[in-house]
Amino acid sequence: MSNVPKTGLGVLGSGKGSNFVAIAEACARNELNAEVRLVISDVPGAGILERAGERNIPNRHLEPGPFRTKLSEEAEAAYVEALRAAGAEWIVLAGFMRILKGGFLRAFPLRVVNIHPSLLPSFPGLRAWQQALDYGVKHTGVTVHLVDQGVDTGPIVSQATVPVLDDDTPERLHTRIQEVEHRLYPEALQALVSGGVRVRGRRSYRN
Ligand code: GRF
């Protein structure tokens, strides 16, 4: 793997950044042949920015604009420009709490990846672990998928199951889901950046 050039990643996040840390550590261990070139958050002072700073990885807050659930057109253009200037080839969403629209997605076609804390298409949207508990399923899990214009709807790259235990609380279930995320996301990203995944329609195939 060592003589293959590292793929540039741009990471977007709004929260504490535990998935970003798992990805950065996988890069440092050469298990993921990539380098995080820039971390952007829509939330000033977000944990993910601090985690990046501790690792000397370029990071910045970029204003999202006036909307609550998406970026304004101007903000979207600023995010694209910053990511391109940093050399990001793949965009990794790691707890980014805004929907990305056509302009952003057209700038990085089939190169925007997300992780969701359920087995999609079950429980899209917010607090998916709570939704799983409320519904009473016996298994939930984690999904890594490419991002399309919908919410949590793009082609699925990788999934893993997590059992729901009889005495689970939302916090305990979320913690176990996150442990699986931290293993699954770097593994799926390595498959993607190495060209090991083909996408046809909704379906992805490992080479
Ligand atoms: C993760 O649970 C992920 O599934 C969801 O947002 C959360 C981000 O957590 N999309 P963190 O900021 O990576 O700790």
Short mmCIF file of C-alpha atoms and ligand atoms in Angstrom, two decimals:
data_model
loop_
_atom_site.label_atom_id
_atom_site.label_comp_id
_atom_site.label_asym_id
_atom_site.label_seq_id
_atom_site.Cartn_x
_atom_site.Cartn_y
_atom_site.Cartn_z
CA MET A 1 0.00 0.00 0.00
CA SER A 2 2.90 2.34 0.80
CA ASN A 3 3.77 3.36 -2.78
CA VAL A 4 0.17 4.15 -3.73
CA PRO A 5 -0.40 7.91 -3.28
CA LYS A 6 -2.67 8.79 -0.38
CA THR A 7 -6.18 9.95 -1.25
CA GLY A 8 -7.16 13.39 0.05
CA LEU A 9 -10.19 13.41 2.34
CA GLY A 10 -12.32 16.34 3.42
CA VAL A 11 -14.35 15.68 6.57
CA LEU A 12 -17.53 17.57 7.52
CA GLY A 13 -18.95 17.30 11.03
CA SER A 14 -21.09 19.13 13.53
CA GLY A 15 -20.43 17.15 16.71
CA LYS A 16 -17.88 15.48 18.90
CA GLY A 17 -15.91 13.87 16.08
CA SER A 18 -15.41 10.30 17.29
CA ASN A 19 -15.76 8.95 13.74
CA PHE A 20 -13.27 11.52 12.49
CA VAL A 21 -10.81 10.31 15.17
CA ALA A 22 -11.29 6.69 14.08
CA ILE A 23 -10.64 7.70 10.46
CA ALA A 24 -7.57 9.82 11.31
CA GLU A 25 -6.15 6.96 13.41
CA ALA A 26 -6.75 4.45 10.61
CA CYS A 27 -4.86 6.82 8.25
CA ALA A 28 -2.01 7.10 10.76
CA ARG A 29 -1.80 3.29 11.01
CA ASN A 30 -1.81 3.04 7.18
CA GLU A 31 -4.94 0.90 7.31
CA LEU A 32 -6.66 3.63 5.34
CA ASN A 33 -4.47 4.87 2.50
CA ALA A 34 -5.68 8.43 2.77
CA GLU A 35 -4.97 11.69 4.50
CA VAL A 36 -7.49 14.09 6.01
CA ARG A 37 -6.65 17.38 4.29
CA LEU A 38 -9.34 19.52 5.92
CA VAL A 39 -12.06 19.27 8.56
CA ILE A 40 -14.94 21.74 8.30
CA SER A 41 -17.68 22.28 10.85
CA ASP A 42 -20.80 24.39 10.64
CA VAL A 43 -20.66 24.67 14.45
CA PRO A 44 -18.04 27.00 15.92
CA GLY A 45 -15.94 25.26 18.56
CA ALA A 46 -17.33 21.80 17.72
CA GLY A 47 -15.44 18.88 19.28
CA ILE A 48 -14.50 17.62 15.81
CA LEU A 49 -12.48 20.82 15.20
CA GLU A 50 -10.66 20.39 18.51
CA ARG A 51 -9.90 16.74 17.75
CA ALA A 52 -8.47 17.81 14.37
CA GLY A 53 -6.40 20.58 15.95
CA GLU A 54 -4.88 18.12 18.44
CA ARG A 55 -3.68 16.10 15.46
CA ASN A 56 -2.40 19.12 13.50
CA ILE A 57 -4.99 18.51 10.81
CA PRO A 58 -6.23 21.70 9.11
CA ASN A 59 -9.67 22.59 10.41
CA ARG A 60 -12.07 25.48 10.24
CA HIS A 61 -15.55 26.64 11.03
CA LEU A 62 -17.40 27.84 7.93
CA GLU A 63 -20.66 29.75 8.28
CA PRO A 64 -23.60 27.64 7.08
CA GLY A 65 -25.92 30.56 6.30
CA PRO A 66 -29.39 31.33 7.64
CA PHE A 67 -31.09 27.91 7.31
CA ARG A 68 -31.29 25.30 10.07
CA THR A 69 -31.07 22.06 8.09
CA LYS A 70 -29.11 22.93 4.94
CA LEU A 71 -26.31 25.20 3.69
CA SER A 72 -27.15 28.39 1.84
CA GLU A 73 -26.03 28.51 -1.79
CA GLU A 74 -23.21 30.87 -0.86
CA ALA A 75 -22.12 28.63 1.99
CA GLU A 76 -22.24 25.58 -0.24
CA ALA A 77 -19.96 27.31 -2.73
CA ALA A 78 -17.56 28.30 0.06
CA TYR A 79 -17.45 24.72 1.38
CA VAL A 80 -16.75 23.37 -2.12
CA GLU A 81 -14.01 25.93 -2.72
CA ALA A 82 -12.29 25.21 0.61
CA LEU A 83 -12.45 21.45 0.08
CA ARG A 84 -11.12 21.67 -3.47
CA ALA A 85 -8.33 24.05 -2.44
CA ALA A 86 -7.32 21.59 0.29
CA GLY A 87 -7.11 18.74 -2.23
CA ALA A 88 -10.06 16.75 -0.93
CA GLU A 89 -10.96 14.01 -3.42
CA TRP A 90 -13.57 12.28 -1.23
CA ILE A 91 -15.92 14.05 1.16
CA VAL A 92 -16.60 12.20 4.39
CA LEU A 93 -19.65 13.18 6.44
CA ALA A 94 -19.01 12.41 10.09
CA GLY A 95 -22.01 13.65 12.04
CA PHE A 96 -22.69 16.61 9.72
CA MET A 97 -26.19 17.74 10.64
CA ARG A 98 -27.17 19.45 7.39
CA ILE A 99 -28.52 18.13 4.10
CA LEU A 100 -26.22 18.71 1.13
CA LYS A 101 -27.95 19.83 -2.04
CA GLY A 102 -27.33 19.44 -5.76
CA GLY A 103 -24.63 22.10 -6.11
CA PHE A 104 -22.39 20.43 -3.54
CA LEU A 105 -23.10 16.90 -4.75
CA ARG A 106 -22.41 17.83 -8.39
CA ALA A 107 -19.00 19.18 -7.30
CA PHE A 108 -18.07 15.72 -5.94
CA PRO A 109 -20.15 13.21 -7.94
CA LEU A 110 -20.47 9.85 -6.14
CA ARG A 111 -17.66 11.01 -3.87
CA VAL A 112 -19.65 12.05 -0.79
CA VAL A 113 -19.95 9.36 1.90
CA ASN A 114 -22.07 9.23 5.05
CA ILE A 115 -22.43 6.97 8.05
CA HIS A 116 -25.82 6.43 9.62
CA PRO A 117 -26.53 4.72 12.96
CA SER A 118 -29.14 2.19 11.75
CA LEU A 119 -29.64 -0.47 9.10
CA LEU A 120 -31.05 1.73 6.34
CA PRO A 121 -33.67 2.02 4.99
CA SER A 122 -34.97 1.51 8.55
CA PHE A 123 -34.87 4.55 10.78
CA PRO A 124 -33.50 7.37 8.62
CA GLY A 125 -33.19 10.81 10.18
CA LEU A 126 -32.36 11.84 13.72
CA ARG A 127 -31.60 9.65 16.78
CA ALA A 128 -31.90 6.42 14.82
CA TRP A 129 -30.92 4.33 17.88
CA GLN A 130 -33.87 5.79 19.80
CA GLN A 131 -36.14 5.03 16.85
CA ALA A 132 -34.91 1.41 16.90
CA LEU A 133 -35.61 1.09 20.63
CA ASP A 134 -39.03 2.69 20.28
CA TYR A 135 -39.97 0.33 17.44
CA GLY A 136 -38.77 -2.71 19.37
CA VAL A 137 -36.47 -4.26 16.74
CA LYS A 138 -34.06 -6.97 17.94
CA HIS A 139 -31.24 -5.88 15.66
CA THR A 140 -30.22 -2.49 14.42
CA GLY A 141 -26.82 -1.44 13.10
CA VAL A 142 -24.72 0.88 11.03
CA THR A 143 -24.82 1.86 7.35
CA VAL A 144 -22.13 3.52 5.24
CA HIS A 145 -23.63 4.94 2.06
CA LEU A 146 -22.95 7.33 -0.78
CA VAL A 147 -24.92 10.55 -0.50
CA ASP A 148 -27.62 11.47 -2.98
CA GLN A 149 -30.20 14.25 -2.87
CA GLY A 150 -32.41 12.46 -0.34
CA VAL A 151 -32.00 12.06 3.41
CA ASP A 152 -30.06 8.85 4.19
CA THR A 153 -31.08 7.33 0.84
CA GLY A 154 -27.97 6.88 -1.35
CA PRO A 155 -26.41 3.58 -2.52
CA ILE A 156 -25.29 1.41 0.40
CA VAL A 157 -21.59 0.55 0.58
CA SER A 158 -21.40 -1.37 3.83
CA GLN A 159 -23.59 -2.44 6.76
CA ALA A 160 -23.08 -4.15 10.10
CA THR A 161 -25.64 -5.30 12.65
CA VAL A 162 -25.80 -4.47 16.34
CA PRO A 163 -28.13 -6.47 18.61
CA VAL A 164 -30.66 -4.57 20.70
CA LEU A 165 -30.48 -5.96 24.26
CA ASP A 166 -33.50 -6.34 26.53
CA ASP A 167 -32.12 -3.89 29.08
CA ASP A 168 -30.70 -1.37 26.58
CA THR A 169 -30.99 2.33 27.26
CA PRO A 170 -30.65 4.81 24.40
CA GLU A 171 -27.18 5.73 25.69
CA ARG A 172 -25.93 2.13 25.94
CA LEU A 173 -27.25 1.21 22.50
CA HIS A 174 -25.77 4.35 20.95
CA THR A 175 -22.37 3.61 22.52
CA ARG A 176 -22.32 0.07 21.06
CA ILE A 177 -23.44 1.39 17.66
CA GLN A 178 -20.62 3.93 17.70
CA GLU A 179 -18.05 1.23 18.50
CA VAL A 180 -19.15 -0.54 15.31
CA GLU A 181 -19.10 2.74 13.36
CA HIS A 182 -15.47 3.32 14.30
CA ARG A 183 -14.52 -0.02 12.75
CA LEU A 184 -16.87 0.05 9.75
CA TYR A 185 -16.25 3.59 8.46
CA PRO A 186 -12.46 3.35 7.94
CA GLU A 187 -12.87 -0.12 6.40
CA ALA A 188 -15.54 1.11 3.95
CA LEU A 189 -13.51 4.22 3.10
CA GLN A 190 -10.46 2.10 2.31
CA ALA A 191 -12.56 0.04 -0.09
CA LEU A 192 -13.86 3.24 -1.71
CA VAL A 193 -10.59 5.18 -2.06
CA SER A 194 -8.75 2.15 -3.38
CA GLY A 195 -11.31 1.79 -6.18
CA GLY A 196 -12.59 -1.45 -4.69
CA VAL A 197 -16.26 -0.52 -4.96
CA ARG A 198 -18.34 -0.24 -8.13
CA VAL A 199 -21.74 1.38 -8.05
CA ARG A 200 -24.49 0.51 -10.52
CA GLY A 201 -27.85 2.14 -9.84
CA ARG A 202 -28.67 1.58 -6.18
CA ARG A 203 -26.32 -1.35 -5.77
CA SER A 204 -22.64 -1.38 -4.92
CA TYR A 205 -20.26 -4.27 -5.58
CA ARG A 206 -16.87 -5.02 -4.05
CA ASN A 207 -14.22 -5.78 -6.69
C1 GRF B 1 -22.59 9.15 14.32
O1 GRF B 1 -23.28 8.33 15.21
C2 GRF B 1 -23.10 8.98 12.92
O2 GRF B 1 -23.71 7.76 12.71
C3 GRF B 1 -24.10 10.09 12.76
O3 GRF B 1 -23.61 11.13 13.56
C4 GRF B 1 -22.81 10.62 14.62
C5 GRF B 1 -21.54 11.39 14.69
O4 GRF B 1 -20.81 11.09 15.85
N1 GRF B 1 -24.25 10.42 11.36
P1 GRF B 1 -19.32 11.61 16.01
O5 GRF B 1 -19.35 13.13 15.94
O6 GRF B 1 -18.51 11.00 14.92
O7 GRF B 1 -18.90 11.12 17.36
#
